[in-house]
Amino acid sequence: MDFAGELLERIMKAKNVVILTGAGISAESGISTFRDKDGLWSQFNPKELASIDGFMENSERVWQWYQYRRQVLSSAEPNEGHYAIARMQNLFDRFTLITQNVDRLHQRAGSKDVIELHGNILENRCFSCNTAYTKEIDINDKQMPRCESCGGKIRPCVVWFGEALPQDAINRAEIESMQADLYFSIGTSSEVFPAANLPVIAKDYGAYLVEINPNRTSITQYADIHIPDKAAIVLPLIHGIMKNLDDMKRQ
Ligand code: OAD
């Protein structure tokens, strides 16, 4: 793969690298994206399955859909894209990984201190009293459990449409995006806000913006370079370049 000389130069000079990922990074792990033509939102209705109204209307249906997604996830493994990102984290003075994904595959690949903008699918909490529901969930159990404190319904710790993002996560993500000198937007359609705005913030504050996505998105126009290929193919190559440059610097 022929990377632009400018990208090499930016990697060489980079002190503060930020990566934002979306569902595309997990595609090679067998996890469906949302908005591709065979994505989850082409088969399922997000209003029914990923909103408070949908949960109020039919909480069992919502619960069963998340159980189905947990089952898919239980046989998935991190892919070369996740591993390449995990290997990048010690190569720069500062490195931040921000994800919209709820699958925890980055952490399983070894990434530390990941900023999760949309929560995670493995943990739960009470819809009524907010108590963290730490009791292990049997992913084959179709019946929604009830809160042991108040009897309320149990929901996954993911952010639904219309809900605010965890304040600490979005605050940190914005601050890190402002401070980045090299920024990667990977495998996201950039359709969901506020996450979609983070690469634009980074660019406005002077970062060199790289997009890795087989398709063009609404942020492609802001990118300094768009690499139109799969994350699991491109990222190991980029990590290889970063590692070689880091080795050279240390000699
Ligand atoms: P989308 O499904 O909207 O976008 C996935 C992007 O990944 C698309 O732009 C694809 O072109 C790209 N893609 C597909 N395969 C790829 C691959 N192998 N390598 C790299 N890129 C690939 O997913 P997100 O942008 O993550 O919200 O969606 C954002 C949010 O919308 C999600 O976090 C979710 C959803 O509703 C919540 O769950 C709260």
PDB file of C-alpha atoms and ligand atoms in Angstrom:
ATOM      1  CA  MET A   1       0.000   0.000   0.000  1.00  0.00           C
ATOM      2  CA  ASP A   2       1.372   3.365  -1.011  1.00  0.00           C
ATOM      3  CA  PHE A   3       0.951   5.858   1.838  1.00  0.00           C
ATOM      4  CA  ALA A   4       1.421   9.500   1.053  1.00  0.00           C
ATOM      5  CA  GLY A   5       4.804  10.907   2.073  1.00  0.00           C
ATOM      6  CA  GLU A   6       2.966  13.560   4.046  1.00  0.00           C
ATOM      7  CA  LEU A   7       1.387  10.922   6.282  1.00  0.00           C
ATOM      8  CA  LEU A   8       4.802   9.397   6.990  1.00  0.00           C
ATOM      9  CA  GLU A   9       6.087  12.814   7.942  1.00  0.00           C
ATOM     10  CA  ARG A  10       3.087  13.426  10.212  1.00  0.00           C
ATOM     11  CA  ILE A  11       3.553  10.069  11.918  1.00  0.00           C
ATOM     12  CA  MET A  12       7.230  10.846  12.441  1.00  0.00           C
ATOM     13  CA  LYS A  13       6.459  14.214  14.080  1.00  0.00           C
ATOM     14  CA  ALA A  14       3.340  13.134  15.980  1.00  0.00           C
ATOM     15  CA  LYS A  15       3.358  13.568  19.733  1.00  0.00           C
ATOM     16  CA  ASN A  16      -0.351  13.324  20.442  1.00  0.00           C
ATOM     17  CA  VAL A  17      -2.319  10.719  18.502  1.00  0.00           C
ATOM     18  CA  VAL A  18      -6.066  10.254  18.818  1.00  0.00           C
ATOM     19  CA  ILE A  19      -8.095   7.489  17.214  1.00  0.00           C
ATOM     20  CA  LEU A  20     -11.881   7.472  16.900  1.00  0.00           C
ATOM     21  CA  THR A  21     -13.452   4.176  15.890  1.00  0.00           C
ATOM     22  CA  GLY A  22     -16.896   3.038  14.819  1.00  0.00           C
ATOM     23  CA  ALA A  23     -18.561  -0.221  13.894  1.00  0.00           C
ATOM     24  CA  GLY A  24     -16.374  -0.761  10.794  1.00  0.00           C
ATOM     25  CA  ILE A  25     -13.354  -1.655  12.959  1.00  0.00           C
ATOM     26  CA  SER A  26     -15.267  -4.695  14.243  1.00  0.00           C
ATOM     27  CA  ALA A  27     -16.613  -5.788  10.836  1.00  0.00           C
ATOM     28  CA  GLU A  28     -13.764  -8.283  10.340  1.00  0.00           C
ATOM     29  CA  SER A  29     -14.654  -9.791  13.723  1.00  0.00           C
ATOM     30  CA  GLY A  30     -18.074 -10.690  12.355  1.00  0.00           C
ATOM     31  CA  ILE A  31     -19.948  -7.894  14.151  1.00  0.00           C
ATOM     32  CA  SER A  32     -22.450  -6.165  11.872  1.00  0.00           C
ATOM     33  CA  THR A  33     -22.187  -2.451  11.271  1.00  0.00           C
ATOM     34  CA  PHE A  34     -25.338  -0.334  11.475  1.00  0.00           C
ATOM     35  CA  ARG A  35     -25.707   1.629   8.255  1.00  0.00           C
ATOM     36  CA  ASP A  36     -24.063  -0.533   5.590  1.00  0.00           C
ATOM     37  CA  LYS A  37     -26.528  -2.153   3.213  1.00  0.00           C
ATOM     38  CA  ASP A  38     -26.633  -5.373   5.272  1.00  0.00           C
ATOM     39  CA  GLY A  39     -26.181  -3.467   8.564  1.00  0.00           C
ATOM     40  CA  LEU A  40     -28.298  -3.806  11.704  1.00  0.00           C
ATOM     41  CA  TRP A  41     -30.463  -0.795  10.923  1.00  0.00           C
ATOM     42  CA  SER A  42     -31.440  -2.361   7.573  1.00  0.00           C
ATOM     43  CA  GLN A  43     -32.890  -5.362   9.443  1.00  0.00           C
ATOM     44  CA  PHE A  44     -34.045  -3.880  12.737  1.00  0.00           C
ATOM     45  CA  ASN A  45     -35.870  -0.711  13.706  1.00  0.00           C
ATOM     46  CA  PRO A  46     -33.706   1.542  15.912  1.00  0.00           C
ATOM     47  CA  LYS A  47     -36.803   3.323  17.290  1.00  0.00           C
ATOM     48  CA  GLU A  48     -38.094   0.002  18.618  1.00  0.00           C
ATOM     49  CA  LEU A  49     -34.769  -1.370  19.830  1.00  0.00           C
ATOM     50  CA  ALA A  50     -32.531   1.537  20.739  1.00  0.00           C
ATOM     51  CA  SER A  51     -34.667   4.221  22.342  1.00  0.00           C
ATOM     52  CA  ILE A  52     -36.382   4.815  25.673  1.00  0.00           C
ATOM     53  CA  ASP A  53     -39.753   4.850  23.914  1.00  0.00           C
ATOM     54  CA  GLY A  54     -38.991   1.470  22.358  1.00  0.00           C
ATOM     55  CA  PHE A  55     -38.018   0.075  25.767  1.00  0.00           C
ATOM     56  CA  MET A  56     -41.176   1.463  27.410  1.00  0.00           C
ATOM     57  CA  GLU A  57     -43.302   0.010  24.618  1.00  0.00           C
ATOM     58  CA  ASN A  58     -41.828  -3.480  24.666  1.00  0.00           C
ATOM     59  CA  SER A  59     -38.942  -4.003  27.051  1.00  0.00           C
ATOM     60  CA  GLU A  60     -38.825  -7.788  26.527  1.00  0.00           C
ATOM     61  CA  ARG A  61     -38.283  -7.280  22.785  1.00  0.00           C
ATOM     62  CA  VAL A  62     -35.440  -4.851  23.492  1.00  0.00           C
ATOM     63  CA  TRP A  63     -33.914  -7.158  26.083  1.00  0.00           C
ATOM     64  CA  GLN A  64     -34.018 -10.130  23.682  1.00  0.00           C
ATOM     65  CA  TRP A  65     -32.350  -8.123  20.913  1.00  0.00           C
ATOM     66  CA  TYR A  66     -29.443  -7.234  23.206  1.00  0.00           C
ATOM     67  CA  GLN A  67     -29.235 -10.882  24.306  1.00  0.00           C
ATOM     68  CA  TYR A  68     -29.000 -11.827  20.598  1.00  0.00           C
ATOM     69  CA  ARG A  69     -26.204  -9.284  20.099  1.00  0.00           C
ATOM     70  CA  ARG A  70     -24.392 -10.585  23.187  1.00  0.00           C
ATOM     71  CA  GLN A  71     -24.619 -14.100  21.775  1.00  0.00           C
ATOM     72  CA  VAL A  72     -23.055 -12.953  18.486  1.00  0.00           C
ATOM     73  CA  LEU A  73     -20.349 -11.155  20.455  1.00  0.00           C
ATOM     74  CA  SER A  74     -19.621 -14.161  22.657  1.00  0.00           C
ATOM     75  CA  SER A  75     -18.116 -16.030  19.707  1.00  0.00           C
ATOM     76  CA  ALA A  76     -16.320 -12.984  18.236  1.00  0.00           C
ATOM     77  CA  GLU A  77     -12.622 -12.208  18.650  1.00  0.00           C
ATOM     78  CA  PRO A  78     -10.693  -8.953  18.193  1.00  0.00           C
ATOM     79  CA  ASN A  79      -9.220  -8.661  14.699  1.00  0.00           C
ATOM     80  CA  GLU A  80      -5.910  -7.361  13.343  1.00  0.00           C
ATOM     81  CA  GLY A  81      -7.281  -3.809  13.327  1.00  0.00           C
ATOM     82  CA  HIS A  82      -8.017  -3.906  17.071  1.00  0.00           C
ATOM     83  CA  TYR A  83      -4.614  -5.453  17.790  1.00  0.00           C
ATOM     84  CA  ALA A  84      -2.767  -2.900  15.648  1.00  0.00           C
ATOM     85  CA  ILE A  85      -4.393  -0.038  17.590  1.00  0.00           C
ATOM     86  CA  ALA A  86      -3.513  -1.679  20.909  1.00  0.00           C
ATOM     87  CA  ARG A  87       0.117  -1.958  19.753  1.00  0.00           C
ATOM     88  CA  MET A  88       0.217   1.754  18.844  1.00  0.00           C
ATOM     89  CA  GLN A  89      -0.588   2.982  22.352  1.00  0.00           C
ATOM     90  CA  ASN A  90       2.988   3.096  23.665  1.00  0.00           C
ATOM     91  CA  LEU A  91       4.614   4.570  20.554  1.00  0.00           C
ATOM     92  CA  PHE A  92       3.704   8.226  21.159  1.00  0.00           C
ATOM     93  CA  ASP A  93       4.004  10.739  23.996  1.00  0.00           C
ATOM     94  CA  ARG A  94       0.225  10.753  24.240  1.00  0.00           C
ATOM     95  CA  PHE A  95      -2.265   8.330  22.719  1.00  0.00           C
ATOM     96  CA  THR A  96      -6.041   8.268  23.127  1.00  0.00           C
ATOM     97  CA  LEU A  97      -8.567   5.794  21.810  1.00  0.00           C
ATOM     98  CA  ILE A  98     -12.186   6.924  21.583  1.00  0.00           C
ATOM     99  CA  THR A  99     -14.804   4.436  20.432  1.00  0.00           C
ATOM    100  CA  GLN A 100     -18.482   4.475  19.599  1.00  0.00           C
ATOM    101  CA  ASN A 101     -18.518   0.704  19.831  1.00  0.00           C
ATOM    102  CA  VAL A 102     -20.137  -1.130  22.709  1.00  0.00           C
ATOM    103  CA  ASP A 103     -18.486  -4.499  22.028  1.00  0.00           C
ATOM    104  CA  ARG A 104     -15.349  -4.118  24.218  1.00  0.00           C
ATOM    105  CA  LEU A 105     -13.195  -5.735  21.488  1.00  0.00           C
ATOM    106  CA  HIS A 106     -10.625  -2.936  21.794  1.00  0.00           C
ATOM    107  CA  GLN A 107     -10.109  -3.750  25.461  1.00  0.00           C
ATOM    108  CA  ARG A 108      -9.908  -7.468  24.714  1.00  0.00           C
ATOM    109  CA  ALA A 109      -7.146  -6.678  22.184  1.00  0.00           C
ATOM    110  CA  GLY A 110      -5.197  -4.868  24.917  1.00  0.00           C
ATOM    111  CA  SER A 111      -6.180  -1.198  24.537  1.00  0.00           C
ATOM    112  CA  LYS A 112      -6.156   0.647  27.862  1.00  0.00           C
ATOM    113  CA  ASP A 113      -8.240   3.539  29.141  1.00  0.00           C
ATOM    114  CA  VAL A 114     -10.606   3.479  26.153  1.00  0.00           C
ATOM    115  CA  ILE A 115     -13.120   6.336  26.056  1.00  0.00           C
ATOM    116  CA  GLU A 116     -16.480   4.637  25.418  1.00  0.00           C
ATOM    117  CA  LEU A 117     -18.887   7.230  24.045  1.00  0.00           C
ATOM    118  CA  HIS A 118     -21.885   4.922  23.726  1.00  0.00           C
ATOM    119  CA  GLY A 119     -21.415   2.724  26.792  1.00  0.00           C
ATOM    120  CA  ASN A 120     -20.987  -1.025  26.545  1.00  0.00           C
ATOM    121  CA  ILE A 121     -23.241  -3.960  25.898  1.00  0.00           C
ATOM    122  CA  LEU A 122     -21.824  -6.259  28.557  1.00  0.00           C
ATOM    123  CA  GLU A 123     -22.948  -4.312  31.616  1.00  0.00           C
ATOM    124  CA  ASN A 124     -26.479  -3.537  32.764  1.00  0.00           C
ATOM    125  CA  ARG A 125     -28.295  -1.250  35.123  1.00  0.00           C
ATOM    126  CA  CYS A 126     -31.769  -0.780  36.527  1.00  0.00           C
ATOM    127  CA  PHE A 127     -33.992   1.360  34.318  1.00  0.00           C
ATOM    128  CA  SER A 128     -35.805   2.706  37.414  1.00  0.00           C
ATOM    129  CA  CYS A 129     -33.235   3.190  40.176  1.00  0.00           C
ATOM    130  CA  ASN A 130     -30.034   3.116  38.091  1.00  0.00           C
ATOM    131  CA  THR A 131     -28.405   0.497  40.313  1.00  0.00           C
ATOM    132  CA  ALA A 132     -25.546  -1.189  38.484  1.00  0.00           C
ATOM    133  CA  TYR A 133     -26.640  -4.729  37.776  1.00  0.00           C
ATOM    134  CA  THR A 134     -23.437  -6.644  38.203  1.00  0.00           C
ATOM    135  CA  LYS A 135     -24.914 -10.121  38.538  1.00  0.00           C
ATOM    136  CA  GLU A 136     -23.723 -12.183  35.602  1.00  0.00           C
ATOM    137  CA  ILE A 137     -26.273 -12.399  32.801  1.00  0.00           C
ATOM    138  CA  ASP A 138     -26.929 -15.742  31.146  1.00  0.00           C
ATOM    139  CA  ILE A 139     -26.836 -14.731  27.499  1.00  0.00           C
ATOM    140  CA  ASN A 140     -29.227 -17.545  26.606  1.00  0.00           C
ATOM    141  CA  ASP A 141     -31.870 -16.416  29.092  1.00  0.00           C
ATOM    142  CA  LYS A 142     -34.630 -14.772  27.059  1.00  0.00           C
ATOM    143  CA  GLN A 143     -36.464 -13.378  30.075  1.00  0.00           C
ATOM    144  CA  MET A 144     -35.491  -9.904  31.220  1.00  0.00           C
ATOM    145  CA  PRO A 145     -34.229  -9.924  34.823  1.00  0.00           C
ATOM    146  CA  ARG A 146     -35.594  -7.548  37.466  1.00  0.00           C
ATOM    147  CA  CYS A 147     -33.646  -5.305  39.793  1.00  0.00           C
ATOM    148  CA  GLU A 148     -32.973  -6.932  43.140  1.00  0.00           C
ATOM    149  CA  SER A 149     -33.275  -3.571  44.940  1.00  0.00           C
ATOM    150  CA  CYS A 150     -36.472  -2.116  43.469  1.00  0.00           C
ATOM    151  CA  GLY A 151     -37.950  -4.688  41.086  1.00  0.00           C
ATOM    152  CA  GLY A 152     -37.360  -2.366  38.112  1.00  0.00           C
ATOM    153  CA  LYS A 153     -36.521  -3.504  34.606  1.00  0.00           C
ATOM    154  CA  ILE A 154     -32.899  -4.149  33.709  1.00  0.00           C
ATOM    155  CA  ARG A 155     -31.429  -2.432  30.675  1.00  0.00           C
ATOM    156  CA  PRO A 156     -28.029  -2.625  28.993  1.00  0.00           C
ATOM    157  CA  CYS A 157     -25.481   0.136  29.707  1.00  0.00           C
ATOM    158  CA  VAL A 158     -25.607   1.491  26.165  1.00  0.00           C
ATOM    159  CA  VAL A 159     -26.601   4.962  25.011  1.00  0.00           C
ATOM    160  CA  TRP A 160     -29.902   4.960  23.138  1.00  0.00           C
ATOM    161  CA  PHE A 161     -31.131   7.493  20.597  1.00  0.00           C
ATOM    162  CA  GLY A 162     -32.236  10.637  22.360  1.00  0.00           C
ATOM    163  CA  GLU A 163     -30.110   9.931  25.448  1.00  0.00           C
ATOM    164  CA  ALA A 164     -27.155  12.009  26.546  1.00  0.00           C
ATOM    165  CA  LEU A 165     -23.686  10.535  26.265  1.00  0.00           C
ATOM    166  CA  PRO A 166     -21.810   9.882  29.528  1.00  0.00           C
ATOM    167  CA  GLN A 167     -20.634  13.406  30.386  1.00  0.00           C
ATOM    168  CA  ASP A 168     -17.145  12.414  31.416  1.00  0.00           C
ATOM    169  CA  ALA A 169     -16.602  10.422  28.191  1.00  0.00           C
ATOM    170  CA  ILE A 170     -17.688  13.176  25.804  1.00  0.00           C
ATOM    171  CA  ASN A 171     -15.819  15.854  27.776  1.00  0.00           C
ATOM    172  CA  ARG A 172     -12.602  13.854  27.633  1.00  0.00           C
ATOM    173  CA  ALA A 173     -13.149  13.005  23.957  1.00  0.00           C
ATOM    174  CA  GLU A 174     -13.579  16.670  23.054  1.00  0.00           C
ATOM    175  CA  ILE A 175     -10.534  17.812  25.001  1.00  0.00           C
ATOM    176  CA  GLU A 176      -8.332  15.062  23.545  1.00  0.00           C
ATOM    177  CA  SER A 177      -9.617  15.817  20.036  1.00  0.00           C
ATOM    178  CA  MET A 178      -8.664  19.489  20.439  1.00  0.00           C
ATOM    179  CA  GLN A 179      -5.154  18.565  21.514  1.00  0.00           C
ATOM    180  CA  ALA A 180      -4.362  15.917  18.884  1.00  0.00           C
ATOM    181  CA  ASP A 181      -1.747  16.532  16.232  1.00  0.00           C
ATOM    182  CA  LEU A 182      -2.531  13.316  14.334  1.00  0.00           C
ATOM    183  CA  TYR A 183      -6.119  12.047  14.245  1.00  0.00           C
ATOM    184  CA  PHE A 184      -7.585   8.879  12.757  1.00  0.00           C
ATOM    185  CA  SER A 185     -11.297   8.407  12.080  1.00  0.00           C
ATOM    186  CA  ILE A 186     -11.777   4.694  11.431  1.00  0.00           C
ATOM    187  CA  GLY A 187     -14.809   2.675  10.385  1.00  0.00           C
ATOM    188  CA  THR A 188     -17.464   5.220  11.219  1.00  0.00           C
ATOM    189  CA  SER A 189     -20.108   6.677   8.917  1.00  0.00           C
ATOM    190  CA  SER A 190     -19.913   9.932  10.918  1.00  0.00           C
ATOM    191  CA  GLU A 191     -23.688  10.138  10.961  1.00  0.00           C
ATOM    192  CA  VAL A 192     -24.212  10.132  14.724  1.00  0.00           C
ATOM    193  CA  PHE A 193     -23.536  13.229  16.813  1.00  0.00           C
ATOM    194  CA  PRO A 194     -21.743  14.348  18.864  1.00  0.00           C
ATOM    195  CA  ALA A 195     -19.166  11.678  17.897  1.00  0.00           C
ATOM    196  CA  ALA A 196     -19.290  12.709  14.231  1.00  0.00           C
ATOM    197  CA  ASN A 197     -18.091  16.162  15.146  1.00  0.00           C
ATOM    198  CA  LEU A 198     -14.920  15.053  16.949  1.00  0.00           C
ATOM    199  CA  PRO A 199     -12.725  14.683  13.837  1.00  0.00           C
ATOM    200  CA  VAL A 200     -13.923  18.085  12.650  1.00  0.00           C
ATOM    201  CA  ILE A 201     -12.979  19.616  16.025  1.00  0.00           C
ATOM    202  CA  ALA A 202      -9.560  17.958  15.756  1.00  0.00           C
ATOM    203  CA  LYS A 203      -9.080  19.337  12.264  1.00  0.00           C
ATOM    204  CA  ASP A 204     -10.180  22.840  13.340  1.00  0.00           C
ATOM    205  CA  TYR A 205      -7.586  22.726  16.125  1.00  0.00           C
ATOM    206  CA  GLY A 206      -4.817  21.825  13.726  1.00  0.00           C
ATOM    207  CA  ALA A 207      -4.655  18.011  13.624  1.00  0.00           C
ATOM    208  CA  TYR A 208      -3.745  16.110  10.477  1.00  0.00           C
ATOM    209  CA  LEU A 209      -6.877  14.058   9.792  1.00  0.00           C
ATOM    210  CA  VAL A 210      -6.733  10.545   8.371  1.00  0.00           C
ATOM    211  CA  GLU A 211      -9.892   8.634   7.505  1.00  0.00           C
ATOM    212  CA  ILE A 212      -9.824   4.854   7.054  1.00  0.00           C
ATOM    213  CA  ASN A 213     -13.046   3.615   5.516  1.00  0.00           C
ATOM    214  CA  PRO A 214     -13.791   1.686   2.297  1.00  0.00           C
ATOM    215  CA  ASN A 215     -16.497   4.299   1.620  1.00  0.00           C
ATOM    216  CA  ARG A 216     -16.656   8.073   1.615  1.00  0.00           C
ATOM    217  CA  THR A 217     -18.489   9.673   4.544  1.00  0.00           C
ATOM    218  CA  SER A 218     -19.629  13.117   5.567  1.00  0.00           C
ATOM    219  CA  ILE A 219     -16.190  13.847   7.054  1.00  0.00           C
ATOM    220  CA  THR A 220     -14.163  12.724   4.025  1.00  0.00           C
ATOM    221  CA  GLN A 221     -14.188  16.299   2.765  1.00  0.00           C
ATOM    222  CA  TYR A 222     -12.323  17.426   5.909  1.00  0.00           C
ATOM    223  CA  ALA A 223      -9.761  14.593   5.806  1.00  0.00           C
ATOM    224  CA  ASP A 224      -6.181  15.269   4.741  1.00  0.00           C
ATOM    225  CA  ILE A 225      -6.035  11.707   3.520  1.00  0.00           C
ATOM    226  CA  HIS A 226      -8.772   9.112   2.974  1.00  0.00           C
ATOM    227  CA  ILE A 227      -7.564   5.501   2.828  1.00  0.00           C
ATOM    228  CA  PRO A 228     -10.386   3.589   1.124  1.00  0.00           C
ATOM    229  CA  ASP A 229      -9.784   0.133   2.539  1.00  0.00           C
ATOM    230  CA  LYS A 230     -10.677  -2.154   5.428  1.00  0.00           C
ATOM    231  CA  ALA A 231      -9.359  -1.247   8.874  1.00  0.00           C
ATOM    232  CA  ALA A 232      -8.042  -4.764   9.523  1.00  0.00           C
ATOM    233  CA  ILE A 233      -5.858  -4.469   6.413  1.00  0.00           C
ATOM    234  CA  VAL A 234      -4.699  -0.855   6.712  1.00  0.00           C
ATOM    235  CA  LEU A 235      -4.022  -0.629  10.458  1.00  0.00           C
ATOM    236  CA  PRO A 236      -1.341  -3.349  10.706  1.00  0.00           C
ATOM    237  CA  LEU A 237       0.513  -1.562   7.885  1.00  0.00           C
ATOM    238  CA  ILE A 238       0.251   1.777   9.647  1.00  0.00           C
ATOM    239  CA  HIS A 239       1.357   0.222  12.925  1.00  0.00           C
ATOM    240  CA  GLY A 240       4.362  -1.295  11.084  1.00  0.00           C
ATOM    241  CA  ILE A 241       5.340   2.154   9.803  1.00  0.00           C
ATOM    242  CA  MET A 242       4.900   3.699  13.258  1.00  0.00           C
ATOM    243  CA  LYS A 243       6.994   0.975  14.873  1.00  0.00           C
ATOM    244  CA  ASN A 244       9.816   1.327  12.323  1.00  0.00           C
ATOM    245  CA  LEU A 245       9.894   5.100  12.762  1.00  0.00           C
ATOM    246  CA  ASP A 246       9.886   4.703  16.539  1.00  0.00           C
ATOM    247  CA  ASP A 247      12.772   2.197  16.348  1.00  0.00           C
ATOM    248  CA  MET A 248      14.724   4.620  14.119  1.00  0.00           C
ATOM    249  CA  LYS A 249      14.153   7.492  16.574  1.00  0.00           C
ATOM    250  CA  ARG A 250      15.506   5.383  19.434  1.00  0.00           C
ATOM    251  CA  GLN A 251      18.709   4.414  17.602  1.00  0.00           C
TER     252      GLN A 251
HETATM  253  P1  OAD B   1     -22.142   2.788  10.883  1.00  0.00           P
HETATM  254  O1  OAD B   1     -22.764   1.466  10.590  1.00  0.00           O
HETATM  255  O2  OAD B   1     -22.997   3.981  10.775  1.00  0.00           O
HETATM  256  O3  OAD B   1     -20.891   3.007   9.928  1.00  0.00           O
HETATM  257  C1  OAD B   1     -19.939   1.995   9.762  1.00  0.00           C
HETATM  258  C2  OAD B   1     -18.885   2.522   8.821  1.00  0.00           C
HETATM  259  O4  OAD B   1     -17.882   1.531   8.731  1.00  0.00           O
HETATM  260  C3  OAD B   1     -19.375   2.775   7.391  1.00  0.00           C
HETATM  261  O5  OAD B   1     -18.994   4.086   6.995  1.00  0.00           O
HETATM  262  C4  OAD B   1     -18.675   1.721   6.551  1.00  0.00           C
HETATM  263  O6  OAD B   1     -18.314   2.199   5.262  1.00  0.00           O
HETATM  264  C5  OAD B   1     -17.449   1.446   7.376  1.00  0.00           C
HETATM  265  N1  OAD B   1     -16.907   0.097   7.233  1.00  0.00           N
HETATM  266  C6  OAD B   1     -17.521  -1.055   6.920  1.00  0.00           C
HETATM  267  N2  OAD B   1     -16.672  -2.087   6.915  1.00  0.00           N
HETATM  268  C7  OAD B   1     -15.458  -1.580   7.241  1.00  0.00           C
HETATM  269  C8  OAD B   1     -14.164  -2.145   7.433  1.00  0.00           C
HETATM  270  N3  OAD B   1     -13.953  -3.432   7.279  1.00  0.00           N
HETATM  271  N4  OAD B   1     -13.153  -1.304   7.769  1.00  0.00           N
HETATM  272  C9  OAD B   1     -13.358   0.037   7.931  1.00  0.00           C
HETATM  273  N5  OAD B   1     -14.564   0.611   7.779  1.00  0.00           N
HETATM  274  C10 OAD B   1     -15.604  -0.178   7.453  1.00  0.00           C
HETATM  275  O7  OAD B   1     -21.468   2.657  12.330  1.00  0.00           O
HETATM  276  P2  OAD B   1     -21.027   3.841  13.308  1.00  0.00           P
HETATM  277  O8  OAD B   1     -20.514   5.005  12.559  1.00  0.00           O
HETATM  278  O9  OAD B   1     -20.154   3.220  14.326  1.00  0.00           O
HETATM  279  O10 OAD B   1     -25.008   3.855  18.231  1.00  0.00           O
HETATM  280  O11 OAD B   1     -22.410   4.208  13.970  1.00  0.00           O
HETATM  281  C11 OAD B   1     -22.456   5.146  15.006  1.00  0.00           C
HETATM  282  C12 OAD B   1     -23.500   4.762  16.001  1.00  0.00           C
HETATM  283  O12 OAD B   1     -24.740   4.525  15.327  1.00  0.00           O
HETATM  284  C13 OAD B   1     -23.231   3.462  16.715  1.00  0.00           C
HETATM  285  O13 OAD B   1     -22.356   3.617  17.817  1.00  0.00           O
HETATM  286  C14 OAD B   1     -24.586   3.039  17.146  1.00  0.00           C
HETATM  287  C15 OAD B   1     -25.383   3.367  15.912  1.00  0.00           C
HETATM  288  O14 OAD B   1     -26.714   3.657  16.116  1.00  0.00           O
HETATM  289  C16 OAD B   1     -25.310   3.289  19.415  1.00  0.00           C
HETATM  290  O15 OAD B   1     -25.280   2.104  19.596  1.00  0.00           O
HETATM  291  C17 OAD B   1     -25.667   4.275  20.449  1.00  0.00           C
END
